[in-house]
Coordinates of N, CA, C and O in Angstrom, one line a residue:
X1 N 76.3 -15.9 -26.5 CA 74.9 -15.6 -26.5 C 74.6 -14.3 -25.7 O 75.1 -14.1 -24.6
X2 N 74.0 -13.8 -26.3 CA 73.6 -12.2 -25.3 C 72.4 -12.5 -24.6 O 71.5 -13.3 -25.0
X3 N 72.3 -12.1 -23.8 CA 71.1 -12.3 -22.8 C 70.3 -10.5 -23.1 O 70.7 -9.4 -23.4
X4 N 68.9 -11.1 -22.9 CA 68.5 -10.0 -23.3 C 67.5 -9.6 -21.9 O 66.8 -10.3 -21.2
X5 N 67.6 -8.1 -21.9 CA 67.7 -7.4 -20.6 C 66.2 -6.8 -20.4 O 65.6 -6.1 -21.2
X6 N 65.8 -7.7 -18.9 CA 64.0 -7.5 -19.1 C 64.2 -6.7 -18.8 O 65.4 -6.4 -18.6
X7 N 63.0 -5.6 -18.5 CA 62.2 -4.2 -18.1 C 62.0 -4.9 -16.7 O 61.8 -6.1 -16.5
X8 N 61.9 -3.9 -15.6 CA 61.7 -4.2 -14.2 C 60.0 -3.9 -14.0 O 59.6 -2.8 -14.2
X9 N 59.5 -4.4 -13.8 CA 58.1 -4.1 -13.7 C 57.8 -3.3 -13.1 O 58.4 -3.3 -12.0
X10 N 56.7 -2.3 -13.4 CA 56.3 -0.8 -12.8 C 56.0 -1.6 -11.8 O 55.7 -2.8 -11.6
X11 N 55.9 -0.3 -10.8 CA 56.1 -0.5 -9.0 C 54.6 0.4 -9.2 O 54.3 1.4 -9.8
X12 N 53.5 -0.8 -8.3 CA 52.5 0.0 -8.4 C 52.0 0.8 -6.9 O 52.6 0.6 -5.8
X13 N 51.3 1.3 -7.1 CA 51.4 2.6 -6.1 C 50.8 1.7 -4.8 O 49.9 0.8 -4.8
X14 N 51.7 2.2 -3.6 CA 51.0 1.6 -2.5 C 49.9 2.5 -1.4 O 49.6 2.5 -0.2
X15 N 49.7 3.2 -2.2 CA 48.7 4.1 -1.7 C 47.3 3.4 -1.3 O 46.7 3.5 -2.4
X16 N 46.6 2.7 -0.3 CA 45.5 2.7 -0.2 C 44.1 3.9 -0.3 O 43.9 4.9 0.5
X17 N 43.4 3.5 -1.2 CA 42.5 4.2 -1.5 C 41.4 4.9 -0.3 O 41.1 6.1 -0.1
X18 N 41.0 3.8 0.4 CA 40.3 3.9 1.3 C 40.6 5.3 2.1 O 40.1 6.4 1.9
X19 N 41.5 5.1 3.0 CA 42.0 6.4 3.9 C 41.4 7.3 3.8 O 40.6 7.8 4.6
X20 N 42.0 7.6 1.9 CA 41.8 9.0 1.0 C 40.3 9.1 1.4 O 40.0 10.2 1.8
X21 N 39.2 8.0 1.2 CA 38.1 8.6 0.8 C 37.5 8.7 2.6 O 36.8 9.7 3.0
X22 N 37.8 8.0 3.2 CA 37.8 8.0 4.3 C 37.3 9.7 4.8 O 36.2 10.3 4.8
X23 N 38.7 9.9 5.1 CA 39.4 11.4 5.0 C 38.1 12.2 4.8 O 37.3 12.6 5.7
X24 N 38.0 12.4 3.5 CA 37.5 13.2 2.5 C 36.1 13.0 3.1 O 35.5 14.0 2.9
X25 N 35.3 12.0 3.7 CA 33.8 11.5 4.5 C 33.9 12.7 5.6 O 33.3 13.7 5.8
X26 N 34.7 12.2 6.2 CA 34.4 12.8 7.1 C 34.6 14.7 7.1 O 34.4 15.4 8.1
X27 N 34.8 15.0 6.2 CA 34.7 16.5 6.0 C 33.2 17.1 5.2 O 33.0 18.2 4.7
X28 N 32.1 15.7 5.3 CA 31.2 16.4 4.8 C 30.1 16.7 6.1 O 30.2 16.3 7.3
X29 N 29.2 17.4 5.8 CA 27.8 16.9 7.0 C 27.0 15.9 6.6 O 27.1 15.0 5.6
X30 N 26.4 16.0 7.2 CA 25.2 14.4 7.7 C 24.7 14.4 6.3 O 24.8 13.5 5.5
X31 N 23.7 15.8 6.1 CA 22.7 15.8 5.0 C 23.8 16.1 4.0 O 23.2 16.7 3.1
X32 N 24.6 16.1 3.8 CA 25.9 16.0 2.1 C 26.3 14.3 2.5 O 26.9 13.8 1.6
X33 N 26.2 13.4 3.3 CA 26.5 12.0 3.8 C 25.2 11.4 2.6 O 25.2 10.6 1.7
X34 N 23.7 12.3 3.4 CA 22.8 11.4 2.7 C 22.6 11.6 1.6 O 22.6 10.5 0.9
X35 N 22.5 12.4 1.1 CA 22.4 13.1 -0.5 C 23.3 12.3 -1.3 O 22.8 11.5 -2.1
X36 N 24.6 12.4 -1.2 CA 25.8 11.2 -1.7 C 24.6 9.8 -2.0 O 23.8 9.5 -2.9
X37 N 25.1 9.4 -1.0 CA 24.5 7.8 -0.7 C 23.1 7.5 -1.4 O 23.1 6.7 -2.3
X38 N 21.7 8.4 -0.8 CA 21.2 8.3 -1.9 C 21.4 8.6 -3.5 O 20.8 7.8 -4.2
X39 N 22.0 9.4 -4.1 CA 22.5 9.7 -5.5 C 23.7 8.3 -5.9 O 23.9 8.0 -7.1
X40 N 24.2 7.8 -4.8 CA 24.7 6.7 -5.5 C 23.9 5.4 -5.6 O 23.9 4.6 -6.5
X41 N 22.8 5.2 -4.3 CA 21.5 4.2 -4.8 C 20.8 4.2 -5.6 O 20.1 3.2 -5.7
X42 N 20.7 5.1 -6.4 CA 19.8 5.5 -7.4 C 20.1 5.3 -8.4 O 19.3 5.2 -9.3
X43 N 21.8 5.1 -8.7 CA 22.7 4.6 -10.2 C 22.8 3.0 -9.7 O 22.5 2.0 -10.4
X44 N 23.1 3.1 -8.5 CA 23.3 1.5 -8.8 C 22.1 1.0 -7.9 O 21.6 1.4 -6.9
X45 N 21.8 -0.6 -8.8 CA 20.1 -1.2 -7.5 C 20.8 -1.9 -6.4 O 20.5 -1.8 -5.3
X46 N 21.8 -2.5 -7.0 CA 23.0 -3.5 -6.0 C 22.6 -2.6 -4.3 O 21.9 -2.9 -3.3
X47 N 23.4 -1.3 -4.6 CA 23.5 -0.7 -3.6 C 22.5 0.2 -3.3 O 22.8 1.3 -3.0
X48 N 21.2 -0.1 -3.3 CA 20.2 0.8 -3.0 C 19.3 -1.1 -2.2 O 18.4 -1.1 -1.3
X49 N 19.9 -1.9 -2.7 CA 19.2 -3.3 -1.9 C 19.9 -3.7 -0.8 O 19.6 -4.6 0.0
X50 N 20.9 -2.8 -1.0 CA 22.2 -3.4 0.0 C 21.4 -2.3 1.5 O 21.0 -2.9 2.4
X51 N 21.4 -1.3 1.6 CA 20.9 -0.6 1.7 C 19.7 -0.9 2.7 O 19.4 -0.8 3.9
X52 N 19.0 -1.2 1.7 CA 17.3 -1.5 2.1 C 17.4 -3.3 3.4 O 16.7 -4.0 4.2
X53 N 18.3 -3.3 3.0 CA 18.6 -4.8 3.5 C 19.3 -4.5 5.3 O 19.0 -5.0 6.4
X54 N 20.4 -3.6 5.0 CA 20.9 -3.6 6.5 C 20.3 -2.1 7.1 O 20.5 -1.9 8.3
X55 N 19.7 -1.2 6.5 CA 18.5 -0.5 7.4 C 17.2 -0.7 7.9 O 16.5 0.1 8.5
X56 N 17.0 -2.5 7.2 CA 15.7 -2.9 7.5 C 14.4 -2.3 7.2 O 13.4 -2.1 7.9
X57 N 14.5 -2.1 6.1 CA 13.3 -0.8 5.3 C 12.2 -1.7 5.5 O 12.2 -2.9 5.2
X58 N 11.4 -1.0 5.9 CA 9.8 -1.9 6.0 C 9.2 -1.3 4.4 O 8.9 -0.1 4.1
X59 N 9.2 -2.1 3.7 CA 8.5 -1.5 1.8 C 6.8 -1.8 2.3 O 6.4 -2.5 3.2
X60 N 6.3 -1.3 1.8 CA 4.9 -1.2 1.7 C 4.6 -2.0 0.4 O 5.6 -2.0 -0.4
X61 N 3.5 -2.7 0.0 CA 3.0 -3.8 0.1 C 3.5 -3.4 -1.7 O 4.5 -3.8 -2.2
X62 N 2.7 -2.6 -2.5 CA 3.1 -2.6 -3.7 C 4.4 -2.6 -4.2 O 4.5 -3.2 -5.2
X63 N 5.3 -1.9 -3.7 CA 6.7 -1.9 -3.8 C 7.3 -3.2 -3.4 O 8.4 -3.3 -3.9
X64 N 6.9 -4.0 -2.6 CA 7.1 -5.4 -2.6 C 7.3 -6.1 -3.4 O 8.4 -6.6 -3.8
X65 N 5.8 -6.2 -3.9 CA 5.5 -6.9 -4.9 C 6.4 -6.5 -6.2 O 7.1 -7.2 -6.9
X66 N 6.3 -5.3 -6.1 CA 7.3 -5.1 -7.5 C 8.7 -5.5 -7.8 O 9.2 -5.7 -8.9
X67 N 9.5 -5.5 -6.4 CA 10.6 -6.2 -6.1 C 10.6 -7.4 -6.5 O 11.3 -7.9 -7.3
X68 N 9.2 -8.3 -5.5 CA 9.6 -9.4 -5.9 C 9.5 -10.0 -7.5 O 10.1 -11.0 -7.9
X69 N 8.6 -9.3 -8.1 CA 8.3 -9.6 -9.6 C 9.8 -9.6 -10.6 O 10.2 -10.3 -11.5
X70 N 10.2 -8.3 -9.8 CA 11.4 -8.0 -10.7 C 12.7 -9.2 -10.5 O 13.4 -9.5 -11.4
X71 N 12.6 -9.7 -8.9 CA 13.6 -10.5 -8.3 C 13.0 -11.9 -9.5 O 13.8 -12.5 -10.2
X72 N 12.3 -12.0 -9.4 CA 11.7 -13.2 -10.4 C 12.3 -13.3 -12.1 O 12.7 -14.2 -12.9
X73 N 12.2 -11.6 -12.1 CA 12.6 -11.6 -13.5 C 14.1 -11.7 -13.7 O 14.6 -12.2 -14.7
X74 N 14.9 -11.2 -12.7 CA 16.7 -11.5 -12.3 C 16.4 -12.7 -12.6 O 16.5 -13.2 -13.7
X75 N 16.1 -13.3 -11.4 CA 16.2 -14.9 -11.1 C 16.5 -15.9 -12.4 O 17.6 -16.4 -12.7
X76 N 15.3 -16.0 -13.1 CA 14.3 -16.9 -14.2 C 15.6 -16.3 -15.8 O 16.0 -17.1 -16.7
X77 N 16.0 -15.1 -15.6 CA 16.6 -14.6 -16.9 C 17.7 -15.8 -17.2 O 18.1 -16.6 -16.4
X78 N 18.0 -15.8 -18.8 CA 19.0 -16.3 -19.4 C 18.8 -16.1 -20.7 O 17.8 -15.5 -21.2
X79 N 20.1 -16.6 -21.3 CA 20.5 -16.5 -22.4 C 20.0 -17.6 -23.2 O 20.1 -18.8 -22.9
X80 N 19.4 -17.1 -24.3 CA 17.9 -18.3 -24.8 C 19.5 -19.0 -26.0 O 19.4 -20.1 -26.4
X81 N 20.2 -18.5 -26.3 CA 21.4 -19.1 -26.8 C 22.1 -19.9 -26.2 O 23.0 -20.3 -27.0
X82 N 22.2 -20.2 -25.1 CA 22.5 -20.9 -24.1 C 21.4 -22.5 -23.7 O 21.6 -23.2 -22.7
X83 N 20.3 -22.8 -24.9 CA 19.5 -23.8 -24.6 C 20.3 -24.9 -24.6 O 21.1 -25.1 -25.6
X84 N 20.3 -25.7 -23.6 CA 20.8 -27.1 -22.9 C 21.9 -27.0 -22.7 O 22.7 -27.9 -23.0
X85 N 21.9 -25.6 -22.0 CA 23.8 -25.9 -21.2 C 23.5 -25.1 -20.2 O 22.6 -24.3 -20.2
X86 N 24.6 -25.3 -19.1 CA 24.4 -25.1 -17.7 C 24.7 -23.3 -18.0 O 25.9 -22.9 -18.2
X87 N 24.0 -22.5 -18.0 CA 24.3 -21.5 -18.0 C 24.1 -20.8 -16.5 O 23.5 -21.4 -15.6
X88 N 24.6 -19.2 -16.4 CA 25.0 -18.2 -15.4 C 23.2 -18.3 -15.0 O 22.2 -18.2 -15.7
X89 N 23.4 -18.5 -13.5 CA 21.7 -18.1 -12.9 C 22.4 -17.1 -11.7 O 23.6 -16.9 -11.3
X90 N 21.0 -16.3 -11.4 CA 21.1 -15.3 -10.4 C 20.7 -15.7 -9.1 O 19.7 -15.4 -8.4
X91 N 22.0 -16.8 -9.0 CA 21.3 -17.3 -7.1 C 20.7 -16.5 -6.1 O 19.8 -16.8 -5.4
X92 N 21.5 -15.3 -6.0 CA 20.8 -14.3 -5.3 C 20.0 -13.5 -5.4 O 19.6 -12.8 -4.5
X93 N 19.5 -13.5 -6.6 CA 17.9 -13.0 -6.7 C 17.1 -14.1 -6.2 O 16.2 -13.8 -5.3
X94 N 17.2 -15.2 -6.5 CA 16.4 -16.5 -6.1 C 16.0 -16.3 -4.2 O 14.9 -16.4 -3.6
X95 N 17.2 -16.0 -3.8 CA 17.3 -15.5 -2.2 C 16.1 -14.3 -2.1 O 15.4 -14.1 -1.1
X96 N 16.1 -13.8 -3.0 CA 15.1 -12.3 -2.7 C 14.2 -12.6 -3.0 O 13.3 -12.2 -2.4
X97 N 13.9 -13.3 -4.0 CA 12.3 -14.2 -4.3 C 11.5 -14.8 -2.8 O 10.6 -14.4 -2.1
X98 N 12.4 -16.1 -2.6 CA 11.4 -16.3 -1.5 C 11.6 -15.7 -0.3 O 11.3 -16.5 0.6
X99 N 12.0 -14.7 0.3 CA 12.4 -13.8 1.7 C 11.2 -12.6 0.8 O 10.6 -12.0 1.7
X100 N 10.8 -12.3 -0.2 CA 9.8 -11.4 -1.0 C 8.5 -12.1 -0.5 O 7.7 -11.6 0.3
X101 N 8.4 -13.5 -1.0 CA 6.9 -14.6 -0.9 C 6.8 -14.3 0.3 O 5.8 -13.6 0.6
X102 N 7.6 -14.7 1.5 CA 7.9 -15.0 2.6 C 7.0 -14.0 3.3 O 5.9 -14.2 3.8
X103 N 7.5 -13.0 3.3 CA 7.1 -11.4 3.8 C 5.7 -11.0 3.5 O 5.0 -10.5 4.3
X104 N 5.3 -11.5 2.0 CA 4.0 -11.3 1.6 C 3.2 -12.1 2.5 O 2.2 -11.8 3.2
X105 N 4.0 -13.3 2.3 CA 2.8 -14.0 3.1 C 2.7 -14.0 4.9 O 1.5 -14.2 5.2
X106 N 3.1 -13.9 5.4 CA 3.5 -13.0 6.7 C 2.8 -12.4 7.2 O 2.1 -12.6 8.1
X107 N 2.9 -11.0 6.0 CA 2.0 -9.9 6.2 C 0.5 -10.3 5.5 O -0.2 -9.3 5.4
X108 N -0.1 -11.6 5.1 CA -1.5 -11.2 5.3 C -2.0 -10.8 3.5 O -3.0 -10.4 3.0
X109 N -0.7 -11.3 3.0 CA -0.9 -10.5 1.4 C -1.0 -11.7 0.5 O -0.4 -11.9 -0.5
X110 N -1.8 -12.6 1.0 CA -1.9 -14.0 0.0 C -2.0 -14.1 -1.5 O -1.5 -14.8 -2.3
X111 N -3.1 -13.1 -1.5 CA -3.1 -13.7 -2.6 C -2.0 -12.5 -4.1 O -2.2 -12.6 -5.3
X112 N -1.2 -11.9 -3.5 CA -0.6 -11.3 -4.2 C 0.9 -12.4 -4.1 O 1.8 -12.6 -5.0
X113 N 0.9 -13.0 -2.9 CA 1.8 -13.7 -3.0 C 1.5 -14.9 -4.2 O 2.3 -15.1 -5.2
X114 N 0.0 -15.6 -4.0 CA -0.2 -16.6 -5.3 C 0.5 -16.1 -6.6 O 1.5 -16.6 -7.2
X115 N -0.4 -14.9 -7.2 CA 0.1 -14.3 -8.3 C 1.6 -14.7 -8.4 O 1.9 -15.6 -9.2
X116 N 2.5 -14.0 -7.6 CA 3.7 -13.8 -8.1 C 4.6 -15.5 -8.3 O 5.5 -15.8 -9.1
X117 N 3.7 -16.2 -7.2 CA 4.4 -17.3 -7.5 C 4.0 -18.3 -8.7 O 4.5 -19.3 -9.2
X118 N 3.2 -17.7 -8.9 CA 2.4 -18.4 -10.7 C 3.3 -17.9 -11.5 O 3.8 -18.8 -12.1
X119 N 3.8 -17.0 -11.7 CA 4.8 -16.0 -12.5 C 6.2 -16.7 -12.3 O 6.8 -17.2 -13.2
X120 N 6.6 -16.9 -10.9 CA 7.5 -17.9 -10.7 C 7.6 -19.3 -11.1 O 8.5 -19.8 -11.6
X121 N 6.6 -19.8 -10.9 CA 6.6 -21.0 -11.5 C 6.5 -21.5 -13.3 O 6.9 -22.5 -13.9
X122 N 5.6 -20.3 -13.8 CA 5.5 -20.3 -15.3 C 7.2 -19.8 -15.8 O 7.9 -20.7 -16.3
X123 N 7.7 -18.7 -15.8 CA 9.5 -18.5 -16.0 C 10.3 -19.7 -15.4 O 11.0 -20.5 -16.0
X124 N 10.2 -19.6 -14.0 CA 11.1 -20.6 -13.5 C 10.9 -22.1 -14.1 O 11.9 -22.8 -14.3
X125 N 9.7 -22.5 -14.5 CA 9.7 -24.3 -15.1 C 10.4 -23.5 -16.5 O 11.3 -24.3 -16.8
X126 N 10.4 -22.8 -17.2 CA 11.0 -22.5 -18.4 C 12.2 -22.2 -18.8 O 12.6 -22.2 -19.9
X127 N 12.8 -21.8 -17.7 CA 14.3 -21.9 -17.3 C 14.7 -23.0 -17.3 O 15.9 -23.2 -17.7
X128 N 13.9 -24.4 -16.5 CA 14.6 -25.5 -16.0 C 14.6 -25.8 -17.1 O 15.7 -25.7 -17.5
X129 N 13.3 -26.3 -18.3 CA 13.2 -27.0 -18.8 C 14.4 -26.5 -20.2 O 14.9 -27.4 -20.9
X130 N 14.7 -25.2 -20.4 CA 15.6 -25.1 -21.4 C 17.0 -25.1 -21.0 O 17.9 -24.9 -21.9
X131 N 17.5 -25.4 -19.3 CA 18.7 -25.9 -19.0 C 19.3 -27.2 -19.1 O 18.4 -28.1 -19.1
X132 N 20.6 -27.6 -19.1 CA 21.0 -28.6 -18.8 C 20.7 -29.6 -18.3 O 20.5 -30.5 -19.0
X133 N 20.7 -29.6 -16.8 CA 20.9 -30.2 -15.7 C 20.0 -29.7 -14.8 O 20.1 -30.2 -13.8
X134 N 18.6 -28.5 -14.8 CA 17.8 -27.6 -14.1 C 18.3 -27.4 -12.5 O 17.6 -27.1 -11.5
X135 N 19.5 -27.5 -12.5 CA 19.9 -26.9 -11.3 C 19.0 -26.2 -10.2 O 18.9 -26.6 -9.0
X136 N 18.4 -25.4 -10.5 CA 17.7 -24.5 -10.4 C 15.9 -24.7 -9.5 O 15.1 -24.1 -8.7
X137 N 16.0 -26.1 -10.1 CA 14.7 -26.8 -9.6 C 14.4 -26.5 -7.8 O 13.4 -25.9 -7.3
X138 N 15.5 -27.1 -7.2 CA 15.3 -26.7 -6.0 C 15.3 -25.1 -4.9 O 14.7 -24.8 -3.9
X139 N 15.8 -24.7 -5.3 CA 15.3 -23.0 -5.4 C 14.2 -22.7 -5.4 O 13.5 -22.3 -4.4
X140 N 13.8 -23.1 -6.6 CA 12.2 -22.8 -7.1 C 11.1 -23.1 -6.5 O 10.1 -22.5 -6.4
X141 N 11.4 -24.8 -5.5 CA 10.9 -25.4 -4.6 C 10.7 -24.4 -3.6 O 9.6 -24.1 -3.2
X142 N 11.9 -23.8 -3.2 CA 12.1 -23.4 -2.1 C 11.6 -22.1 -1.8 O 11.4 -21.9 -0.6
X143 N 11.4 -21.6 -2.4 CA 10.9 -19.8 -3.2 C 8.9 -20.4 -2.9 O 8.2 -19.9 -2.0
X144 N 8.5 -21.2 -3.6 CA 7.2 -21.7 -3.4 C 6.9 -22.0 -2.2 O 6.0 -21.3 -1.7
X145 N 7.4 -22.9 -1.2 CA 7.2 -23.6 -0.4 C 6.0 -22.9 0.7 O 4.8 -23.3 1.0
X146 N 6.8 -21.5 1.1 CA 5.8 -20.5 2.2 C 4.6 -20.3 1.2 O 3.6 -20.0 1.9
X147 N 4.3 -20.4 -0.3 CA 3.0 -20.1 -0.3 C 1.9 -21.4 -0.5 O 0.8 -21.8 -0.3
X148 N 2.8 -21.7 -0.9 CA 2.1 -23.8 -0.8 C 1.5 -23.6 0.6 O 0.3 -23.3 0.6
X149 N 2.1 -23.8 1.4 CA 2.0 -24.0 3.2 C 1.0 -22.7 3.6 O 0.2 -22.8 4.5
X150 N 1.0 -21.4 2.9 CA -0.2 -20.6 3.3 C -1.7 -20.5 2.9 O -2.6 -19.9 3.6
X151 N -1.9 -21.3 1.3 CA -2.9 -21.7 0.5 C -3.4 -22.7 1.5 O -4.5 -22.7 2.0
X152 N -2.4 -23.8 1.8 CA -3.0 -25.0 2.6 C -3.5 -24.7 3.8 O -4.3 -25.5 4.3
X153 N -3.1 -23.6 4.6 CA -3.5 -23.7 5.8 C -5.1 -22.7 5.3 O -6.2 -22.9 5.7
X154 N -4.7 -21.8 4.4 CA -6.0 -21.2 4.2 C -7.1 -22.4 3.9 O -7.9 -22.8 4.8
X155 N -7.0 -23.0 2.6 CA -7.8 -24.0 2.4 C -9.0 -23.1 1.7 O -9.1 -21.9 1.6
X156 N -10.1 -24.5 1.4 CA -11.4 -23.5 0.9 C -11.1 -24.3 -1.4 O -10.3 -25.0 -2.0
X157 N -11.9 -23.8 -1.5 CA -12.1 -24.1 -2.9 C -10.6 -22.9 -3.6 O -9.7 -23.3 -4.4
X158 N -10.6 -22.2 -3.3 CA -9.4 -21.6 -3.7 C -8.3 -22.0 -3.9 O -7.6 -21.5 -4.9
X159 N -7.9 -22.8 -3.1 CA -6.8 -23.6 -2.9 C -6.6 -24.6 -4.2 O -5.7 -24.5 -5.0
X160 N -7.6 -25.4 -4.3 CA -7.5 -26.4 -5.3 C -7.5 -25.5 -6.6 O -6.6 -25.7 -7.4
X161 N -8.2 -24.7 -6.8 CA -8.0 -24.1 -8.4 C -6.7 -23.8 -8.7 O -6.0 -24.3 -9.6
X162 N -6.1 -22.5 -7.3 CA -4.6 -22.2 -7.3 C -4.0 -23.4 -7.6 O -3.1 -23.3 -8.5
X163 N -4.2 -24.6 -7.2 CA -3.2 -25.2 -7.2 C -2.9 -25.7 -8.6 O -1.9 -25.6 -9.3
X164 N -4.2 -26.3 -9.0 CA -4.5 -26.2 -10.8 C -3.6 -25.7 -11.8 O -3.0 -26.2 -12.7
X165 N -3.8 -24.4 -11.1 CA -3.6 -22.9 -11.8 C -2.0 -23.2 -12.0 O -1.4 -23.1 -13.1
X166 N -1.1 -23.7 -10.7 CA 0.3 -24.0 -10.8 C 0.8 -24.8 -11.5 O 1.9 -24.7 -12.2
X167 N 0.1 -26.0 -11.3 CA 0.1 -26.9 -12.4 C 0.1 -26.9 -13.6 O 0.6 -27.8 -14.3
X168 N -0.5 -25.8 -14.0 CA -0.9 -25.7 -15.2 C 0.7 -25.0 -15.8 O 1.7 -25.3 -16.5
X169 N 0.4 -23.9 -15.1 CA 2.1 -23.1 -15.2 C 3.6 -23.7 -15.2 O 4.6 -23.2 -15.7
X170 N 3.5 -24.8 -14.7 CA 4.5 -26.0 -14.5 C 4.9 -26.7 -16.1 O 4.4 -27.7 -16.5
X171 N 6.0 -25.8 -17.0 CA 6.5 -26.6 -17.4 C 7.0 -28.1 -17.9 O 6.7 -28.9 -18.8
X172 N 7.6 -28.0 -16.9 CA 8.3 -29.4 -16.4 C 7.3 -30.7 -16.2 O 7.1 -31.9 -16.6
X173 N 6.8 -30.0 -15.4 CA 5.5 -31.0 -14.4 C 5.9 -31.7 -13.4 O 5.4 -32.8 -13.2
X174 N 7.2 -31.1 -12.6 CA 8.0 -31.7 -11.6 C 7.7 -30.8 -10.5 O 7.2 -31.4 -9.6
X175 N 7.9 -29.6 -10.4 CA 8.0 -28.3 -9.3 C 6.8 -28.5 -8.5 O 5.7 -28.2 -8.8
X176 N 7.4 -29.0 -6.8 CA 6.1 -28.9 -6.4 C 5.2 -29.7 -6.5 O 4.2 -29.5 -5.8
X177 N 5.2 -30.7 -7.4 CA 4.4 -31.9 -7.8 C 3.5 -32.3 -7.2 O 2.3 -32.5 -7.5
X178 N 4.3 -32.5 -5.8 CA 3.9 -33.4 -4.8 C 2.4 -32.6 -4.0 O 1.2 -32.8 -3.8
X179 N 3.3 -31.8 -3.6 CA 2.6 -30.7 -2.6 C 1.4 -30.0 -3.3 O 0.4 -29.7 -2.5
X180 N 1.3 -29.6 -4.8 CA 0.2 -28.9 -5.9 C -0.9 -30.2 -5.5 O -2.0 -30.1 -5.0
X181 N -0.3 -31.2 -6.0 CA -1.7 -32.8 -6.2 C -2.3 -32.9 -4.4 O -3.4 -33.2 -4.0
X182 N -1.6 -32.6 -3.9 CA -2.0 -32.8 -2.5 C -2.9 -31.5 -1.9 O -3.4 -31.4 -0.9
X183 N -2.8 -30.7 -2.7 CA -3.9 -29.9 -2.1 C -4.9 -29.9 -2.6 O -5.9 -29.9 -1.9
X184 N -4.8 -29.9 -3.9 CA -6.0 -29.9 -5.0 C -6.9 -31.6 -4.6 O -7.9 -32.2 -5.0
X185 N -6.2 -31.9 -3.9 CA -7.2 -33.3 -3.8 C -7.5 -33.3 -1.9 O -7.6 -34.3 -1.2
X186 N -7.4 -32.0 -1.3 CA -7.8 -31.6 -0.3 C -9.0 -30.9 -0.7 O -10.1 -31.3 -0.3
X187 N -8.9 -30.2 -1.4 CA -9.9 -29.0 -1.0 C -11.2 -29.9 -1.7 O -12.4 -29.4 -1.7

């Protein structure tokens, strides 16, 4: 019997990449550093949030909101071909939703925080309700919770409509259940 004679497997380069670019950083100036960096945040959002995250960018209130809207629309997305199976969610958008509510409400921006979490709660019950297993449910809880707790401490007739208003948005008729009936029968 002949034995038949493998190929040795290409030897791949042990050159680390890094070094090279390394190297190559450090022969630019400061303003060719930022110019780079910005022109690469600008192709990608990953790294323009990555960014915004460990320079601690203070966003001003509309640009917020727009974040958080969009973080909503990451979040809540799927594949409508995908109805009643556990499909791909964007856990970390979910993280930027409520750390978004969070901030709004913080700073004093209630009721833009309400809005967005009406938006959250109308997509997000329609995600759960066309998943699997709604995984997802508690997140959603979680993302709401600081404005639930800001409505209530505000209080007033506003409170109970909002809370209505969530209810109404609710899908499911699970999200927050608890906490929605308990205010609306506060105010």
């Amino acid at each position: 019997m002949v034995k038949k004679r493998m190929k040795e497997p290409r030897k791949l380069a042990k050159t680390d990449r890094f070094p090279l670019i390394e190297r190559a950083l450090r022969k630019q100036t400061r303003a060719q550093l930022i110019e780079m960096i910005l022109m690469i945040a600008r192709d990608h959002a990953v790294v323009a949030r990555e960014l915004e995250c460990r320079l601690e960018v203070e966003k001003p209130v509309d640009l917020l909101v727009a974040d958080v809207s969009f973080s909503i629309d990451r979040a809540t997305d799927f594949d409508e071909r995908m109805l009643n199976h556990n499909f791909d969610v964007d856990w970390e958008a979910y993280t930027e939703v409520q750390k978004g509510l969070s901030q709004l409400v913080d700073g004093g921006h209630l009721e833009a925080a309400k809005s967005l979490a009406i938006k959250l709660m109308k997509d997000g019950s329609y995600q759960v309700e066309c998943s699997d297993e709604g995984l997802m449910t508690d997140d959603i809880s979680a993302c709401l919770q600081p404005v639930i707790d800001a409505v209530k401490a505000a209080g007033g007739d506003d409170a109970a409509k909002w809370a209505f208003e969530m209810q109404i948005a609710d899908r499911v008729g699970f999200i927050c259940d608890k906490e929605l009936a308990e205010l609306r029968n506060e105010s």
